[in-house]
């Protein structure tokens, strides 16, 4: 694993920032005759395995779409299940932080969460802030909302003329390197309000696999696929 990380880091095609739209938990559960919550429980286990592999590979930042600004439209029981999985994970992630050298950053409009949950997130960010592998957890996240929030924060700081770099530097992901690749499981071919600004020159990888079916070796395969692409950033 470590050896691979070195190879990736030394390559000029190295992937520095990968993001995941973790779609397909509900269908995965339904196929097994189980409630959607069962899919999210297994999806949370997949998240841990995939995130660890990203860290082992030496990827500087990985971003996971856990809960969108639109997900509040789901049945309350499902919302509660996702948020309780998250809450439990937050309670247990200290070892994860140490073992995998993870720096957690929570991105999204976190003001909707209870004060104790917000404080828990702040404590985790503080505790992990000197670690190497950024893991952005997108919660109550929407890409349009992120851009609007960034612009408003710049206006509030007194700016009257705003350029692209200003916005990039005011996004929730400002600590992360530029986004290289968005992976979406579950077969749909859309971006669903995820990392809209950051996606400008990102590559996309879509797979029909449902999120709980994704395994760590898929990450290696996805990165191989990415590495073989030609990125021209608008040039020739
Ligand atoms: C989309 O699949 C998935 C979500 C909206 C929730 C993602 C949450 C997790 C993977 C759990 C995260 C937990 C931790 C601890 C970070 P879907 O429900 O829309 O699936 P479907 O398209 O098959 O219905």
mmCIF file of C-alpha atoms and ligand atoms in Angstrom:
data_model
loop_
_atom_site.group_PDB
_atom_site.id
_atom_site.type_symbol
_atom_site.label_atom_id
_atom_site.label_comp_id
_atom_site.label_asym_id
_atom_site.label_seq_id
_atom_site.Cartn_x
_atom_site.Cartn_y
_atom_site.Cartn_z
ATOM 1 C CA UNK A 1 0.000 0.000 0.000
ATOM 2 C CA UNK A 2 2.602 2.539 1.100
ATOM 3 C CA UNK A 3 4.683 1.818 -2.009
ATOM 4 C CA UNK A 4 1.687 2.574 -4.230
ATOM 5 C CA UNK A 5 1.158 5.845 -2.401
ATOM 6 C CA UNK A 6 4.705 6.928 -3.259
ATOM 7 C CA UNK A 7 4.199 6.040 -6.912
ATOM 8 C CA UNK A 8 1.011 8.070 -7.018
ATOM 9 C CA UNK A 9 2.523 11.047 -5.265
ATOM 10 C CA UNK A 10 5.563 11.104 -7.555
ATOM 11 C CA UNK A 11 3.554 10.872 -10.733
ATOM 12 C CA UNK A 12 2.641 14.126 -12.440
ATOM 13 C CA UNK A 13 -0.750 12.573 -13.028
ATOM 14 C CA UNK A 14 -1.204 11.934 -9.328
ATOM 15 C CA UNK A 15 -4.670 12.262 -8.042
ATOM 16 C CA UNK A 16 -4.796 14.721 -5.169
ATOM 17 C CA UNK A 17 -8.510 15.096 -4.506
ATOM 18 C CA UNK A 18 -11.233 12.529 -5.126
ATOM 19 C CA UNK A 19 -14.934 12.899 -4.307
ATOM 20 C CA UNK A 20 -17.695 10.321 -3.986
ATOM 21 C CA UNK A 21 -21.446 10.539 -4.558
ATOM 22 C CA UNK A 22 -22.449 7.526 -2.492
ATOM 23 C CA UNK A 23 -25.627 6.524 -4.330
ATOM 24 C CA UNK A 24 -27.552 3.264 -4.275
ATOM 25 C CA UNK A 25 -27.955 2.358 -0.594
ATOM 26 C CA UNK A 26 -31.746 2.202 -0.844
ATOM 27 C CA UNK A 27 -31.783 -0.034 -3.923
ATOM 28 C CA UNK A 28 -29.127 -2.290 -2.441
ATOM 29 C CA UNK A 29 -31.344 -2.853 0.611
ATOM 30 C CA UNK A 30 -34.507 -3.280 -1.460
ATOM 31 C CA UNK A 31 -32.875 -6.020 -3.528
ATOM 32 C CA UNK A 32 -32.366 -7.885 -0.280
ATOM 33 C CA UNK A 33 -35.937 -7.313 0.873
ATOM 34 C CA UNK A 34 -34.666 -5.018 3.606
ATOM 35 C CA UNK A 35 -35.606 -1.447 4.629
ATOM 36 C CA UNK A 36 -33.623 1.447 3.172
ATOM 37 C CA UNK A 37 -32.012 2.063 6.566
ATOM 38 C CA UNK A 38 -30.247 -1.287 6.213
ATOM 39 C CA UNK A 39 -28.679 0.045 3.021
ATOM 40 C CA UNK A 40 -27.409 3.155 4.786
ATOM 41 C CA UNK A 41 -25.933 1.043 7.593
ATOM 42 C CA UNK A 42 -23.986 -0.963 5.025
ATOM 43 C CA UNK A 43 -23.223 2.231 3.133
ATOM 44 C CA UNK A 44 -21.583 3.614 6.252
ATOM 45 C CA UNK A 45 -19.331 0.531 6.429
ATOM 46 C CA UNK A 46 -18.437 1.007 2.760
ATOM 47 C CA UNK A 47 -17.637 4.653 3.456
ATOM 48 C CA UNK A 48 -15.126 3.604 6.137
ATOM 49 C CA UNK A 49 -13.426 1.043 3.886
ATOM 50 C CA UNK A 50 -13.227 3.394 0.893
ATOM 51 C CA UNK A 51 -12.013 6.325 2.969
ATOM 52 C CA UNK A 52 -9.270 4.171 4.500
ATOM 53 C CA UNK A 53 -8.109 3.048 1.080
ATOM 54 C CA UNK A 54 -7.938 6.679 -0.089
ATOM 55 C CA UNK A 55 -5.726 7.455 2.902
ATOM 56 C CA UNK A 56 -3.528 4.385 2.322
ATOM 57 C CA UNK A 57 -3.036 5.476 -1.288
ATOM 58 C CA UNK A 58 -1.718 8.817 -0.118
ATOM 59 C CA UNK A 59 -4.517 10.865 -1.647
ATOM 60 C CA UNK A 60 -4.400 14.308 -0.061
ATOM 61 C CA UNK A 61 -8.140 14.883 0.106
ATOM 62 C CA UNK A 62 -11.274 12.809 -0.278
ATOM 63 C CA UNK A 63 -14.779 14.232 -0.103
ATOM 64 C CA UNK A 64 -17.922 12.219 0.635
ATOM 65 C CA UNK A 65 -21.497 13.353 -0.042
ATOM 66 C CA UNK A 66 -23.212 12.127 3.104
ATOM 67 C CA UNK A 67 -26.324 14.324 3.271
ATOM 68 C CA UNK A 68 -27.491 16.949 0.818
ATOM 69 C CA UNK A 69 -29.651 20.028 1.332
ATOM 70 C CA UNK A 70 -32.301 18.090 -0.643
ATOM 71 C CA UNK A 71 -32.153 14.918 1.474
ATOM 72 C CA UNK A 72 -34.454 16.502 4.094
ATOM 73 C CA UNK A 73 -37.316 15.593 1.729
ATOM 74 C CA UNK A 74 -36.871 11.913 2.648
ATOM 75 C CA UNK A 75 -39.079 10.147 5.211
ATOM 76 C CA UNK A 76 -38.172 11.201 8.749
ATOM 77 C CA UNK A 77 -37.299 7.629 9.699
ATOM 78 C CA UNK A 78 -34.655 7.481 6.961
ATOM 79 C CA UNK A 79 -33.242 10.904 7.848
ATOM 80 C CA UNK A 80 -32.983 9.832 11.488
ATOM 81 C CA UNK A 81 -31.218 6.625 10.474
ATOM 82 C CA UNK A 82 -28.576 8.431 8.401
ATOM 83 C CA UNK A 83 -27.979 11.095 11.039
ATOM 84 C CA UNK A 84 -27.751 8.549 13.814
ATOM 85 C CA UNK A 85 -25.173 6.525 11.854
ATOM 86 C CA UNK A 86 -23.217 9.723 11.472
ATOM 87 C CA UNK A 87 -23.540 10.626 15.123
ATOM 88 C CA UNK A 88 -22.319 7.196 16.192
ATOM 89 C CA UNK A 89 -19.423 7.449 13.803
ATOM 90 C CA UNK A 90 -18.458 10.855 15.195
ATOM 91 C CA UNK A 91 -18.402 9.339 18.683
ATOM 92 C CA UNK A 92 -16.057 6.570 17.559
ATOM 93 C CA UNK A 93 -13.766 8.237 15.047
ATOM 94 C CA UNK A 94 -10.874 9.119 17.357
ATOM 95 C CA UNK A 95 -9.111 5.829 16.634
ATOM 96 C CA UNK A 96 -9.762 6.276 12.908
ATOM 97 C CA UNK A 97 -8.136 9.685 13.045
ATOM 98 C CA UNK A 98 -5.029 8.287 14.713
ATOM 99 C CA UNK A 99 -4.696 5.072 12.703
ATOM 100 C CA UNK A 100 -5.249 6.613 9.287
ATOM 101 C CA UNK A 101 -3.800 10.065 9.888
ATOM 102 C CA UNK A 102 -7.147 11.607 8.952
ATOM 103 C CA UNK A 103 -8.014 15.264 9.146
ATOM 104 C CA UNK A 104 -11.789 15.556 9.219
ATOM 105 C CA UNK A 105 -13.452 18.677 7.853
ATOM 106 C CA UNK A 106 -17.236 19.016 7.895
ATOM 107 C CA UNK A 107 -18.566 20.905 4.906
ATOM 108 C CA UNK A 108 -22.041 22.270 4.330
ATOM 109 C CA UNK A 109 -24.459 24.451 6.232
ATOM 110 C CA UNK A 110 -23.900 22.926 9.659
ATOM 111 C CA UNK A 111 -26.096 25.485 11.423
ATOM 112 C CA UNK A 112 -29.109 23.155 11.101
ATOM 113 C CA UNK A 113 -27.534 20.579 13.405
ATOM 114 C CA UNK A 114 -28.014 20.664 17.161
ATOM 115 C CA UNK A 115 -25.452 22.606 19.170
ATOM 116 C CA UNK A 116 -23.985 19.432 20.770
ATOM 117 C CA UNK A 117 -23.528 17.872 17.300
ATOM 118 C CA UNK A 118 -21.939 21.056 15.960
ATOM 119 C CA UNK A 119 -19.598 21.114 18.949
ATOM 120 C CA UNK A 120 -18.698 17.481 18.392
ATOM 121 C CA UNK A 121 -17.764 18.325 14.799
ATOM 122 C CA UNK A 122 -15.672 21.287 15.912
ATOM 123 C CA UNK A 123 -13.837 19.126 18.468
ATOM 124 C CA UNK A 124 -13.078 16.486 15.831
ATOM 125 C CA UNK A 125 -11.798 19.118 13.385
ATOM 126 C CA UNK A 126 -9.610 20.609 16.081
ATOM 127 C CA UNK A 127 -8.325 17.232 17.293
ATOM 128 C CA UNK A 128 -7.383 16.123 13.761
ATOM 129 C CA UNK A 129 -6.211 19.428 12.283
ATOM 130 C CA UNK A 130 -2.524 18.509 12.018
ATOM 131 C CA UNK A 131 -3.100 15.217 10.197
ATOM 132 C CA UNK A 132 -2.237 14.572 6.567
ATOM 133 C CA UNK A 133 -5.298 13.158 4.816
ATOM 134 C CA UNK A 134 -8.202 15.544 4.545
ATOM 135 C CA UNK A 135 -11.572 13.810 4.611
ATOM 136 C CA UNK A 136 -14.378 16.267 3.865
ATOM 137 C CA UNK A 137 -17.753 15.032 5.045
ATOM 138 C CA UNK A 138 -20.502 16.896 3.201
ATOM 139 C CA UNK A 139 -23.504 17.373 5.480
ATOM 140 C CA UNK A 140 -26.531 19.472 4.667
ATOM 141 C CA UNK A 141 -24.408 20.327 1.675
ATOM 142 C CA UNK A 142 -25.506 21.927 -1.593
ATOM 143 C CA UNK A 143 -23.143 23.227 -4.249
ATOM 144 C CA UNK A 144 -25.199 26.296 -5.101
ATOM 145 C CA UNK A 145 -25.586 27.105 -1.438
ATOM 146 C CA UNK A 146 -21.813 26.773 -0.986
ATOM 147 C CA UNK A 147 -21.117 29.290 -3.766
ATOM 148 C CA UNK A 148 -23.722 31.752 -2.469
ATOM 149 C CA UNK A 149 -22.327 31.408 1.062
ATOM 150 C CA UNK A 150 -18.796 32.007 -0.203
ATOM 151 C CA UNK A 151 -19.810 35.150 -2.109
ATOM 152 C CA UNK A 152 -21.737 36.486 0.875
ATOM 153 C CA UNK A 153 -18.761 35.925 3.163
ATOM 154 C CA UNK A 154 -16.577 37.943 0.756
ATOM 155 C CA UNK A 155 -19.132 40.771 0.634
ATOM 156 C CA UNK A 156 -19.327 40.705 4.419
ATOM 157 C CA UNK A 157 -15.527 41.035 4.508
ATOM 158 C CA UNK A 158 -15.907 44.282 2.542
ATOM 159 C CA UNK A 159 -15.042 43.092 -0.973
ATOM 160 C CA UNK A 160 -16.843 44.775 -3.848
ATOM 161 C CA UNK A 161 -15.109 43.105 -6.803
ATOM 162 C CA UNK A 162 -14.808 39.342 -6.542
ATOM 163 C CA UNK A 163 -12.732 37.117 -8.811
ATOM 164 C CA UNK A 164 -12.583 33.345 -9.279
ATOM 165 C CA UNK A 165 -9.699 32.822 -6.879
ATOM 166 C CA UNK A 166 -11.555 34.763 -4.195
ATOM 167 C CA UNK A 167 -14.495 32.389 -4.510
ATOM 168 C CA UNK A 168 -12.294 29.282 -4.576
ATOM 169 C CA UNK A 169 -10.612 30.517 -1.412
ATOM 170 C CA UNK A 170 -13.924 31.068 0.347
ATOM 171 C CA UNK A 171 -15.498 27.682 -0.383
ATOM 172 C CA UNK A 172 -15.963 24.998 2.263
ATOM 173 C CA UNK A 173 -13.234 23.027 0.473
ATOM 174 C CA UNK A 174 -10.639 25.814 0.667
ATOM 175 C CA UNK A 175 -8.212 23.562 2.590
ATOM 176 C CA UNK A 176 -8.288 20.867 -0.116
ATOM 177 C CA UNK A 177 -6.292 20.723 -3.354
ATOM 178 C CA UNK A 178 -8.202 21.208 -6.635
ATOM 179 C CA UNK A 179 -10.747 18.484 -7.287
ATOM 180 C CA UNK A 180 -9.495 15.835 -9.724
ATOM 181 C CA UNK A 181 -12.244 13.261 -9.890
ATOM 182 C CA UNK A 182 -15.890 12.755 -8.936
ATOM 183 C CA UNK A 183 -17.007 9.149 -8.596
ATOM 184 C CA UNK A 184 -20.715 8.375 -8.618
ATOM 185 C CA UNK A 185 -22.083 4.940 -7.833
ATOM 186 C CA UNK A 186 -25.642 3.771 -8.503
ATOM 187 C CA UNK A 187 -25.825 4.234 -12.263
ATOM 188 C CA UNK A 188 -27.198 7.767 -12.521
ATOM 189 C CA UNK A 189 -25.310 10.257 -14.663
ATOM 190 C CA UNK A 190 -25.751 13.530 -12.820
ATOM 191 C CA UNK A 191 -23.973 15.791 -10.364
ATOM 192 C CA UNK A 192 -26.859 16.405 -7.921
ATOM 193 C CA UNK A 193 -25.688 19.815 -6.678
ATOM 194 C CA UNK A 194 -22.324 18.405 -5.516
ATOM 195 C CA UNK A 195 -19.100 20.445 -5.683
ATOM 196 C CA UNK A 196 -20.412 22.537 -8.587
ATOM 197 C CA UNK A 197 -17.626 25.111 -8.542
ATOM 198 C CA UNK A 198 -14.890 22.560 -7.866
ATOM 199 C CA UNK A 199 -16.108 20.290 -10.685
ATOM 200 C CA UNK A 200 -15.203 22.788 -13.428
ATOM 201 C CA UNK A 201 -12.176 20.737 -14.539
ATOM 202 C CA UNK A 202 -12.731 17.527 -12.634
ATOM 203 C CA UNK A 203 -13.021 14.175 -14.341
ATOM 204 C CA UNK A 204 -16.079 11.997 -13.783
ATOM 205 C CA UNK A 205 -16.328 8.279 -13.162
ATOM 206 C CA UNK A 206 -19.742 6.630 -13.153
ATOM 207 C CA UNK A 207 -20.388 3.051 -12.156
ATOM 208 C CA UNK A 208 -23.553 0.955 -12.007
ATOM 209 C CA UNK A 209 -22.304 -0.600 -8.791
ATOM 210 C CA UNK A 210 -24.438 0.427 -5.838
ATOM 211 C CA UNK A 211 -22.525 2.190 -3.069
ATOM 212 C CA UNK A 212 -22.510 -0.749 -0.616
ATOM 213 C CA UNK A 213 -21.051 -2.912 -3.421
ATOM 214 C CA UNK A 214 -17.998 -0.720 -3.918
ATOM 215 C CA UNK A 215 -14.821 -2.312 -2.538
ATOM 216 C CA UNK A 216 -11.435 -0.735 -1.807
ATOM 217 C CA UNK A 217 -9.826 -2.374 -4.856
ATOM 218 C CA UNK A 218 -12.353 -0.489 -6.994
ATOM 219 C CA UNK A 219 -10.651 2.706 -5.843
ATOM 220 C CA UNK A 220 -7.358 1.446 -7.267
ATOM 221 C CA UNK A 221 -9.102 0.573 -10.537
ATOM 222 C CA UNK A 222 -10.840 3.962 -10.693
ATOM 223 C CA UNK A 223 -7.525 5.714 -10.129
ATOM 224 C CA UNK A 224 -5.862 3.628 -12.858
ATOM 225 C CA UNK A 225 -8.648 4.718 -15.178
ATOM 226 C CA UNK A 226 -8.176 8.363 -14.139
ATOM 227 C CA UNK A 227 -4.422 8.185 -14.608
ATOM 228 C CA UNK A 228 -4.870 7.020 -18.191
ATOM 229 C CA UNK A 229 -7.028 9.973 -19.146
ATOM 230 C CA UNK A 230 -5.735 13.021 -20.919
ATOM 231 C CA UNK A 231 -6.649 16.189 -19.062
ATOM 232 C CA UNK A 232 -6.285 19.295 -21.188
ATOM 233 C CA UNK A 233 -7.952 21.898 -18.942
ATOM 234 C CA UNK A 234 -9.287 23.650 -22.048
ATOM 235 C CA UNK A 235 -5.941 23.492 -23.879
ATOM 236 C CA UNK A 236 -4.944 21.137 -26.703
HETATM 237 C C1 LIG B 1 -27.812 7.885 -1.425
HETATM 238 O O1 LIG B 1 -28.338 6.598 -1.700
HETATM 239 C C2 LIG B 1 -27.230 7.881 -0.100
HETATM 240 C C3 LIG B 1 -27.484 8.807 0.877
HETATM 241 C C4 LIG B 1 -28.398 9.927 0.685
HETATM 242 C C5 LIG B 1 -26.893 8.663 2.213
HETATM 243 C C6 LIG B 1 -25.441 8.350 2.213
HETATM 244 C C7 LIG B 1 -25.071 7.971 3.575
HETATM 245 C C8 LIG B 1 -24.211 7.009 3.895
HETATM 246 C C9 LIG B 1 -23.434 6.234 2.913
HETATM 247 C C10 LIG B 1 -23.949 6.723 5.339
HETATM 248 C C11 LIG B 1 -22.899 7.686 5.796
HETATM 249 C C12 LIG B 1 -22.467 7.377 7.133
HETATM 250 C C13 LIG B 1 -21.363 7.864 7.687
HETATM 251 C C14 LIG B 1 -20.966 7.323 8.982
HETATM 252 C C15 LIG B 1 -20.508 8.891 7.072
HETATM 253 P P1 LIG B 1 -29.908 6.435 -1.872
HETATM 254 O O2 LIG B 1 -30.481 6.253 -0.522
HETATM 255 O O3 LIG B 1 -30.459 7.611 -2.608
HETATM 256 O O4 LIG B 1 -30.013 5.126 -2.704
HETATM 257 P P2 LIG B 1 -31.075 4.815 -3.842
HETATM 258 O O5 LIG B 1 -30.775 5.728 -4.992
HETATM 259 O O6 LIG B 1 -30.801 3.391 -4.161
HETATM 260 O O7 LIG B 1 -32.433 5.031 -3.270
#
